[in-house]
GROMACS .gro file of C-alpha atoms in nm:
model
  135
    1MET     CA    1  -0.002   0.000   0.003
    2ALA     CA    2   0.143   0.345  -0.107
    3GLY     CA    3   0.168   0.607   0.160
    4GLU     CA    4  -0.025   0.933   0.147
    5ARG     CA    5   0.143   1.228  -0.029
    6ASP     CA    6  -0.127   1.489  -0.018
    7LEU     CA    7  -0.037   1.752   0.258
    8ASN     CA    8  -0.383   1.832   0.354
    9ALA     CA    9  -0.482   1.469   0.388
   10LEU     CA   10  -0.175   1.391   0.588
   11LEU     CA   11  -0.239   1.673   0.830
   12LYS     CA   12  -0.610   1.595   0.861
   13ASP     CA   13  -0.557   1.224   0.908
   14MET     CA   14  -0.230   1.223   1.122
   15LYS     CA   15  -0.414   1.107   1.440
   16PRO     CA   16  -0.113   1.143   1.687
   17GLU     CA   17  -0.073   0.873   1.951
   18MET     CA   18   0.155   0.901   2.252
   19GLN     CA   19   0.344   0.579   2.288
   20PRO     CA   20   0.404   0.436   2.640
   21GLY     CA   21   0.731   0.495   2.813
   22ILE     CA   22   1.009   0.758   2.799
   23PHE     CA   23   1.294   0.739   2.546
   24VAL     CA   24   1.631   0.878   2.562
   25PHE     CA   25   1.920   0.952   2.317
   26CYS     CA   26   2.253   0.780   2.383
   27THR     CA   27   2.567   0.747   2.186
   28ILE     CA   28   2.840   0.481   2.181
   29PRO     CA   29   3.176   0.498   2.025
   30PRO     CA   30   3.174   0.379   1.643
   31ASN     CA   31   3.373   0.078   1.712
   32GLU     CA   32   3.176  -0.033   2.018
   33SER     CA   33   2.902  -0.295   2.009
   34ILE     CA   34   2.552  -0.228   2.128
   35PRO     CA   35   2.520  -0.358   2.484
   36ALA     CA   36   2.339  -0.694   2.495
   37ALA     CA   37   2.089  -0.574   2.753
   38VAL     CA   38   1.978  -0.299   2.538
   39ASP     CA   39   1.704  -0.331   2.272
   40PRO     CA   40   1.721   0.004   2.076
   41LEU     CA   41   1.409   0.138   1.910
   42LEU     CA   42   1.641   0.325   1.672
   43THR     CA   43   2.009   0.311   1.586
   44PHE     CA   44   2.181   0.553   1.361
   45ARG     CA   45   2.552   0.544   1.267
   46GLU     CA   46   2.732   0.865   1.246
   47GLN     CA   47   3.114   0.932   1.209
   48GLU     CA   48   3.137   1.038   1.572
   49GLY     CA   49   2.950   0.727   1.700
   50THR     CA   50   2.624   0.530   1.700
   51THR     CA   51   2.313   0.698   1.828
   52LEU     CA   52   2.074   0.472   2.032
   53VAL     CA   53   1.714   0.565   2.104
   54ILE     CA   54   1.610   0.348   2.389
   55GLN     CA   55   1.389   0.339   2.694
   56ARG     CA   56   1.519   0.541   2.981
   57GLU     CA   57   1.529   0.237   3.216
   58GLU     CA   58   1.733   0.047   2.973
   59ALA     CA   59   1.990   0.325   2.945
   60GLU     CA   60   2.011   0.359   3.318
   61ALA     CA   61   2.047  -0.011   3.379
   62ALA     CA   62   2.325  -0.034   3.125
   63GLY     CA   63   2.496   0.269   3.260
   64LEU     CA   64   2.474   0.466   2.946
   65HIS     CA   65   2.491   0.845   2.956
   66HIS     CA   66   2.167   0.984   2.798
   67ALA     CA   67   1.992   1.302   2.698
   68PHE     CA   68   1.657   1.438   2.589
   69ALA     CA   69   1.396   1.231   2.787
   70SER     CA   70   1.104   1.226   2.567
   71PRO     CA   71   0.784   1.027   2.498
   72MET     CA   72   0.731   0.929   2.134
   73ILE     CA   73   0.428   1.058   1.948
   74THR     CA   74   0.345   0.852   1.649
   75LEU     CA   75   0.163   1.021   1.361
   76THR     CA   76  -0.051   0.709   1.266
   77VAL     CA   77  -0.136   0.827   0.910
   78HIS     CA   78   0.068   0.623   0.658
   79SER     CA   79   0.291   0.895   0.507
   80ALA     CA   80   0.487   0.844   0.185
   81LEU     CA   81   0.858   0.874   0.239
   82ASP     CA   82   0.864   1.142  -0.039
   83ALA     CA   83   0.564   1.338   0.094
   84VAL     CA   84   0.648   1.710   0.091
   85GLY     CA   85   0.590   1.958   0.375
   86PHE     CA   86   0.431   1.719   0.634
   87LEU     CA   87   0.699   1.745   0.890
   88ALA     CA   88   0.780   2.110   0.802
   89ALA     CA   89   0.411   2.204   0.887
   90ILE     CA   90   0.427   2.006   1.216
   91THR     CA   91   0.766   2.124   1.335
   92ALA     CA   92   0.677   2.485   1.247
   93ARG     CA   93   0.364   2.465   1.460
   94LEU     CA   94   0.557   2.315   1.740
   95ALA     CA   95   0.842   2.571   1.714
   96GLU     CA   96   0.587   2.857   1.736
   97ALA     CA   97   0.490   2.712   2.071
   98GLY     CA   98   0.851   2.670   2.185
   99ILE     CA   99   0.844   2.293   2.173
  100SER     CA  100   1.156   2.132   2.050
  101VAL     CA  101   1.114   1.804   1.843
  102ASN     CA  102   1.335   1.529   1.711
  103ALA     CA  103   1.146   1.374   1.407
  104VAL     CA  104   1.214   1.032   1.278
  105SER     CA  105   1.051   0.905   0.955
  106ALA     CA  106   1.012   0.538   0.925
  107PHE     CA  107   0.858   0.326   0.638
  108HIS     CA  108   0.497   0.365   0.750
  109HIS     CA  109   0.475   0.657   0.999
  110ASP     CA  110   0.656   0.960   1.126
  111HIS     CA  111   0.747   0.973   1.492
  112LEU     CA  112   0.812   1.268   1.703
  113PHE     CA  113   1.021   1.288   2.025
  114VAL     CA  114   0.932   1.587   2.228
  115PRO     CA  115   1.043   1.696   2.583
  116ASP     CA  116   0.861   1.509   2.845
  117ASP     CA  117   0.729   1.824   3.016
  118ARG     CA  118   0.577   1.950   2.687
  119ALA     CA  119   0.424   1.628   2.554
  120ASP     CA  120   0.065   1.715   2.640
  121ASP     CA  121   0.101   2.055   2.482
  122ALA     CA  122   0.245   1.896   2.164
  123MET     CA  123  -0.051   1.648   2.148
  124ALA     CA  124  -0.297   1.940   2.189
  125LEU     CA  125  -0.131   2.139   1.903
  126LEU     CA  126  -0.117   1.843   1.678
  127ARG     CA  127  -0.479   1.769   1.727
  128GLU     CA  128  -0.560   2.137   1.669
  129LEU     CA  129  -0.362   2.134   1.344
  130SER     CA  130  -0.549   1.824   1.234
  131LYS     CA  131  -0.886   1.988   1.310
  132GLU     CA  132  -0.792   2.293   1.107
  133GLN     CA  133  -0.747   2.080   0.805
  134ALA     CA  134  -1.073   1.895   0.859
  135SER     CA  135  -1.271   2.222   0.849
   0.00000   0.00000   0.00000
């Protein structure tokens, strides 16, 4: 099934859902293996090291330094990887409210990591943006 490309449809049908748990961002040196006790939601290799996005409890249990404690909001609309403007519209709205966001696009959905103390505000803004498109 092809993902949605129409910006208005994407915004109208995004249906944000807050996922359980608090995630954190960690990094390990490029030549180091991912600890066996850690089950990353996301890994990304950069020249400086490998980024792991994992549950906060896992990071603390593994003794990994971490940053940016954040819930994950999944935009449940199936967005096309080549859709234009979807994340730009969302991140602009969150920026207007002073909410930082780390966005991750996966094959089926986009996921937003926002500061724990602003998660409810982010959800309200996303729902408002969606309703604006529906009217």
